[in-house]
Structures are given as C-alpha cells and as structure tokens.
Coordinates of C-alpha atoms in Angstrom, one line a residue:
X316 CA -106.3 -33.5 43.4
X317 CA -106.1 -36.0 40.7
X318 CA -104.2 -35.5 37.4
X319 CA -106.0 -36.5 34.1
X320 CA -103.1 -36.2 31.8
X321 CA -99.4 -36.7 32.1
X322 CA -96.5 -35.1 30.3
X323 CA -93.4 -37.0 31.7
X324 CA -89.9 -35.4 31.8
X325 CA -86.6 -36.7 33.1
X326 CA -84.2 -34.5 34.9
X327 CA -80.8 -34.7 33.3
X328 CA -78.9 -33.3 36.3
X329 CA -79.4 -33.3 40.1
X330 CA -81.9 -30.6 41.1
X331 CA -81.4 -29.1 44.6
X332 CA -84.4 -27.3 45.9
X333 CA -84.9 -25.6 49.4
X334 CA -88.3 -24.6 50.5
X335 CA -87.5 -21.1 51.7
X336 CA -85.5 -20.4 48.5
X337 CA -88.2 -22.0 46.2
X338 CA -91.0 -19.7 47.8
X339 CA -89.0 -16.6 47.2
X340 CA -88.2 -17.6 43.6
X341 CA -91.9 -18.4 42.8
X342 CA -93.1 -15.1 44.4
X343 CA -91.1 -13.4 41.7
X344 CA -93.7 -14.6 39.3
X345 CA -96.7 -15.0 41.5
X346 CA -100.2 -14.7 39.7
X347 CA -101.8 -11.3 39.3
X348 CA -105.2 -10.6 37.6
X349 CA -105.3 -8.9 34.3
X350 CA -105.0 -5.2 34.4
X351 CA -107.3 -3.0 32.2
X352 CA -104.9 -3.4 29.2
X353 CA -103.6 -6.9 29.7
X354 CA -104.8 -9.5 27.2
X355 CA -103.4 -12.2 29.5
X356 CA -101.4 -12.8 32.7
X357 CA -99.8 -16.0 34.1
X358 CA -98.2 -16.8 37.4
X359 CA -98.0 -19.1 40.3
X360 CA -100.7 -19.6 42.7
X361 CA -101.1 -21.8 45.9
X362 CA -102.3 -25.3 45.5
X363 CA -104.3 -24.7 48.7
X364 CA -107.1 -22.4 49.6
X365 CA -106.3 -19.2 51.6
X366 CA -102.7 -20.0 51.5
X367 CA -99.6 -17.8 50.7
X368 CA -97.4 -20.8 50.0
X369 CA -96.9 -21.1 46.2
X370 CA -96.1 -24.8 46.4
X371 CA -96.8 -27.8 48.5
X372 CA -94.1 -30.3 49.5
X373 CA -95.1 -33.8 50.3
X374 CA -92.9 -36.9 50.4
X375 CA -90.1 -34.8 48.8
X376 CA -92.3 -34.0 45.9
X377 CA -93.0 -30.3 45.0
X378 CA -96.6 -29.5 43.8
X379 CA -96.9 -26.3 41.8
X380 CA -99.9 -24.7 40.1
X381 CA -99.5 -22.2 37.2
X382 CA -102.6 -20.0 36.7
X383 CA -103.5 -18.0 33.6
X384 CA -106.2 -15.3 33.1
X385 CA -107.0 -14.1 29.6
X386 CA -109.5 -11.7 28.4
X387 CA -112.0 -12.9 25.9
X388 CA -112.1 -10.4 23.0
X389 CA -113.5 -12.2 19.9
X390 CA -111.9 -11.3 16.7
X391 CA -115.3 -11.1 15.1
X392 CA -116.2 -8.3 17.5
X393 CA -113.1 -6.3 16.7
X394 CA -113.4 -6.8 12.9
X395 CA -117.1 -5.7 13.0
X396 CA -116.3 -2.5 14.8
X397 CA -113.2 -1.9 12.4
X398 CA -115.3 -2.3 9.3
X399 CA -117.9 0.2 10.7
X400 CA -115.2 2.7 11.4
X401 CA -113.5 2.2 8.0
X402 CA -116.8 2.6 6.2
X403 CA -117.7 5.7 8.1
X404 CA -114.2 7.3 7.4
X405 CA -114.4 6.4 3.8
X406 CA -117.9 7.9 3.4
X407 CA -116.7 11.1 5.1
X408 CA -113.4 11.5 3.1
X409 CA -114.4 9.8 -0.1
X410 CA -111.2 7.8 -0.3
X411 CA -110.0 4.3 0.9
X412 CA -108.4 3.9 4.4
X413 CA -104.7 2.8 3.9
X414 CA -103.8 -0.6 5.6
X415 CA -101.5 1.1 8.0
X416 CA -104.3 3.4 9.2
X417 CA -106.6 0.4 9.5
X418 CA -104.0 -1.4 11.8
X419 CA -103.9 1.8 14.0
X420 CA -107.7 1.9 14.2
X421 CA -107.7 -1.8 15.2
X422 CA -105.3 -1.1 18.0
X423 CA -107.5 1.7 19.2
X424 CA -110.5 -0.5 19.2
X425 CA -108.7 -3.3 21.2
X426 CA -107.4 -0.7 23.6
X427 CA -111.0 0.6 24.1
X428 CA -112.7 -2.9 24.5
X429 CA -110.2 -4.7 26.6
X430 CA -111.4 -3.3 30.0
X431 CA -114.9 -4.3 29.2
X432 CA -114.0 -7.9 28.1
X433 CA -114.9 -11.0 30.3
X434 CA -111.8 -13.0 31.6
X435 CA -111.2 -16.7 31.6
X436 CA -109.2 -18.5 34.2
X437 CA -107.3 -21.9 33.7
X438 CA -104.7 -23.7 35.8
X439 CA -102.0 -26.2 35.0
X440 CA -100.8 -28.5 37.8
X441 CA -97.5 -30.3 38.0
X442 CA -94.9 -31.6 40.4
X443 CA -91.1 -32.2 40.7
X444 CA -89.7 -35.2 42.3
X445 CA -85.9 -34.6 42.5
X446 CA -85.5 -38.0 44.2
X447 CA -86.7 -39.7 41.1
X448 CA -85.3 -37.1 38.5
X449 CA -88.8 -36.7 37.4
X450 CA -91.1 -33.7 36.4
X451 CA -94.7 -34.4 35.7
X452 CA -97.2 -31.8 34.1
X453 CA -100.9 -32.4 34.0
X454 CA -101.3 -31.2 30.4
X455 CA -102.9 -32.6 27.3
X456 CA -100.8 -30.5 25.0
X457 CA -97.1 -29.9 24.5
X458 CA -97.6 -26.2 24.5
X459 CA -99.3 -26.1 27.9
X460 CA -96.6 -28.3 29.4
X461 CA -93.8 -26.2 27.9
X462 CA -95.3 -23.1 29.3
X463 CA -95.3 -24.7 32.8
X464 CA -91.7 -25.7 32.4
X465 CA -90.6 -22.3 31.0
X466 CA -92.2 -20.5 34.0
X467 CA -90.3 -22.8 36.4
X468 CA -87.1 -22.0 34.5
X469 CA -87.7 -18.3 34.7
X470 CA -88.0 -18.6 38.5
X471 CA -85.3 -21.0 39.6
X472 CA -82.8 -20.3 36.8
X473 CA -82.7 -23.8 35.3
X474 CA -84.7 -26.9 34.8
X475 CA -82.6 -29.5 32.7
X476 CA -85.2 -31.9 31.5
X477 CA -85.9 -34.1 28.5
X478 CA -89.1 -35.9 27.4
X479 CA -89.4 -39.4 28.4
X480 CA -89.6 -40.4 24.8
X481 CA -87.0 -39.1 22.4
X482 CA -88.4 -41.4 19.5
X483 CA -91.7 -42.8 18.7
X484 CA -92.8 -46.0 20.6
X485 CA -95.2 -47.0 17.9
X486 CA -93.4 -50.3 17.2
X487 CA -93.3 -51.3 20.9
X488 CA -97.1 -50.5 21.4
X489 CA -97.9 -52.5 18.3
X490 CA -96.0 -55.5 19.6
X491 CA -98.1 -55.3 22.8
X492 CA -101.2 -55.8 20.6
X493 CA -99.8 -58.4 18.2
X494 CA -97.8 -60.5 20.8
X495 CA -97.7 -59.8 24.6
X496 CA -97.8 -56.7 26.7
X497 CA -95.5 -56.5 29.7
X498 CA -96.7 -58.3 32.8
X499 CA -97.9 -55.2 34.7
X500 CA -99.8 -53.9 31.6
X501 CA -103.3 -55.0 30.6
X502 CA -104.6 -54.1 27.0
X503 CA -108.0 -52.7 27.1
X504 CA -110.5 -51.9 24.3
X505 CA -109.4 -48.7 22.7
X506 CA -106.6 -47.9 20.2
X507 CA -105.7 -45.8 17.2
X508 CA -103.7 -47.2 14.3
X509 CA -101.8 -45.1 11.7
X510 CA -100.2 -46.1 8.4
X511 CA -96.6 -45.2 8.1
X512 CA -97.1 -44.7 4.4
X513 CA -97.6 -41.2 2.8
X514 CA -101.4 -41.5 2.9
X515 CA -101.2 -41.6 6.6
X516 CA -104.5 -43.4 7.0
X517 CA -105.8 -43.6 10.6
X518 CA -108.1 -46.1 12.1
X519 CA -109.8 -45.6 15.6
X520 CA -111.1 -48.5 17.6
X521 CA -113.3 -48.1 20.6
X522 CA -115.1 -50.8 22.6
X523 CA -113.4 -53.4 20.4
X524 CA -111.6 -56.7 21.2
X525 CA -108.1 -55.8 20.0
X526 CA -107.3 -59.5 19.7
X527 CA -110.1 -59.8 17.0
X528 CA -108.7 -61.0 13.6
X529 CA -110.2 -58.1 11.8
X530 CA -108.4 -55.7 14.1
X531 CA -105.0 -57.5 13.9
X532 CA -105.3 -57.6 10.1
X533 CA -104.7 -53.8 10.2
X534 CA -101.5 -54.3 12.0
X535 CA -100.4 -57.2 9.9
X536 CA -100.9 -55.0 6.9
X537 CA -98.1 -52.7 8.2
X538 CA -100.2 -50.2 10.4
X539 CA -98.8 -49.1 13.7
X540 CA -100.2 -48.4 17.1
X541 CA -100.4 -44.6 17.7
X542 CA -102.5 -44.7 20.9
X543 CA -103.5 -47.6 23.2
X544 CA -105.7 -47.9 26.2
X545 CA -104.2 -49.9 29.1
X546 CA -104.6 -50.7 32.7
X547 CA -101.7 -50.8 35.1
X548 CA -101.7 -53.2 38.1
X549 CA -105.4 -52.6 38.7
X550 CA -104.5 -49.1 40.0
X551 CA -105.1 -46.9 37.0
X552 CA -106.2 -46.9 33.3
X553 CA -105.1 -44.5 30.7
X554 CA -104.3 -43.9 27.0
X555 CA -100.6 -44.3 26.2
X556 CA -99.5 -42.2 23.1
X557 CA -96.6 -43.1 21.0
X558 CA -94.7 -40.2 22.5
X559 CA -95.3 -41.7 26.0
X560 CA -97.8 -38.9 26.7
X561 CA -100.7 -40.1 29.0
X562 CA -104.3 -39.0 28.5
X563 CA -107.6 -39.8 30.2
X564 CA -105.8 -41.1 33.3
X565 CA -108.2 -42.6 35.7
X566 CA -107.3 -44.0 39.1
X567 CA -109.2 -47.1 40.2
X568 CA -111.5 -47.2 43.4
X569 CA -108.8 -49.4 45.0
X570 CA -106.7 -46.3 45.1
X571 CA -109.1 -43.5 45.6
X572 CA -110.9 -45.4 48.5
X573 CA -107.7 -45.0 50.7
X574 CA -108.7 -41.2 51.4
X575 CA -112.4 -41.7 51.8
X576 CA -112.2 -41.3 55.5
X577 CA -111.2 -37.8 55.3
X578 CA -114.0 -35.2 56.1
X579 CA -115.0 -33.2 53.1
X580 CA -115.0 -29.9 55.0
X581 CA -111.3 -30.3 55.6
X582 CA -110.6 -29.1 52.2
X583 CA -106.8 -28.5 52.4
X584 CA -106.3 -31.7 54.3
X585 CA -108.0 -33.7 51.6
X586 CA -106.2 -31.9 48.8
X587 CA -102.8 -32.8 50.5
X588 CA -103.9 -36.3 51.1
X589 CA -105.1 -36.8 47.5
X590 CA -102.0 -35.3 46.0
X591 CA -99.8 -37.4 48.3
X592 CA -101.7 -40.6 47.1
X593 CA -102.0 -39.6 43.5
X594 CA -98.4 -38.4 43.0
X595 CA -97.0 -41.6 44.6
X596 CA -98.9 -43.7 42.2
X597 CA -97.8 -41.5 39.3
X598 CA -94.1 -41.8 40.3
X599 CA -94.5 -45.6 40.5
X600 CA -96.1 -45.7 37.1
X601 CA -93.5 -43.5 35.6
X602 CA -90.8 -45.7 37.1
X603 CA -92.4 -48.7 35.5
X604 CA -92.5 -46.9 32.1
X605 CA -88.9 -46.0 32.5
X606 CA -88.1 -49.7 32.7
X607 CA -90.5 -51.0 30.1
X608 CA -89.3 -48.4 27.5
X609 CA -85.7 -48.4 28.7
X610 CA -85.8 -44.5 29.0
X611 CA -82.5 -44.3 30.7
X612 CA -80.7 -46.1 27.9
X613 CA -82.3 -43.8 25.2

C-alpha cells in the first residue's frame, strides 16, 4: 500500500486511541453497499482482505480505509426521460406542465431508475500517528480529505487538526528555485509559476532545467512558484504545492526493495509490511517539512 498523494494535518491536542474502543467506534459507521434507493453510501472497511478489523495498527500508526459506493445515474438519462414524459402529458392535456409537477416527475423517474443503475466504488486511505501529532490522508482534493476527517470525527467524537500550511508557501518555494533549496531537498525539472497580479497568468514547466536563465526570468519578473517537483534524500519524489499538499508521490527503489522478499501470495503480510515501510517514510518526510517550513511556529 503506497500512498500517491498526501494531505497533511497536525493534531492540536493529544489524541488517545485504544484498539478495542476504536474498533467499536468505527463499526458504528462500517461500510454497507447501496440499497435500492441509495444514491451513495460511505463507511469504513478493513485495510486487509477477509478481515473484520476496520483498522490496522503498526508502529503506533492507525491505518484506516474509507469506502464509498455511488450509483451512476447520468443527468442526461433523467432529463431525456423527463422531457418525453412532459411532452406526453402536454400532448394529452393540451396545457404546459408546471415546474412543481416536473420536479415531482423527476423524482419519480430517479426513484424508478436507481435500482437499475450501475455502482462505482472508491476508497480513501489515511493514517493517524498520535506519537507525531500527525494525520495523513491519501487524497488529491481537499473535499476527499475533509470527508475522511469528518467520518473519523463522527465515529470518535473529536479530531482536532489543522492543515500543515495555514498560509501560502509560494515565497519559500520560489526562494528554493532562485537561491538554494534545503540540504535534504533536490529540485527536479517541473514547476508551475503564477503571477500575483490580477491577471493571474500561469506558466507550467516540464522536463526543464529550472536554473535556466529563461526560466529564472519569470521569477525575477515577480512570478511565484505554485508547484515544484522535488526529491527528498533519494527516498521519494513528489510535487509540493504552495499549500504543502503533496501530489504524484513516488518512492524510490531504495525504499521499495526492502520488502521484495515477501511472497506475493501472502497478501495481507505484504500489505502490512508495505504500509509499515511507507508510513514510516511519510512520517519522516512530514517531520522534515515541519522543520523546513516551521509549521509549529505558524
């Protein structure tokens, strides 16, 4: 299990978790498939196959998986059926169908079609590390991350967290490109620059030498780095956003090779080992970002 995106949150108060209590709390919102009239359902599922445990604890880190199932009922299908029904009624009565009646007809159509609709499943992974006052969600959008956090709150009662970045880090990222990056960070070949002026012009660079004069000229003209590709200690590469969100996270072979000796048929053993290794790297990376961006002081 290797996360591809990171939304990083800092616990503002000590969080006490016990395994038995956490299992009971998560069971109150365990995943169930959509019923015939459900548009979507969401709940906790086990990180492992064929397991009733709704979390996995490793190295005092709690791995949780939020599953969502939603029915696919395209608006075009509903609107086409509605248009046909409205046209039929108007032809029979000789008068237009009021908007309120059209809304009622639409609800009837949705009610009839929902049981026949296909379903789509998605999962969001995350973990809590109370020891490091850290919550990490593998999500590319704030909405998905907030849904994950909200579901935890509903189950355990409270989750006092704040994002790692309370303000934009554009100026710091810009200084990395124009001057020097921290010792642990290597600047790679991709970036996004944005103008702070009202026009909000954006320039995206890919497979570019960011030290090149023509690239630096954009920053010297006042543009700021919005996203930046970096490598960290030869252990991972990623895109850091100005809000300290992490995307396109990739772990190097130096890291992944550590678990290559685990037989592929031992699926749960491999999942546990990969999570232990991956989450340990993420925690260290998060700790490094804390120091680099002085998150505690902010």
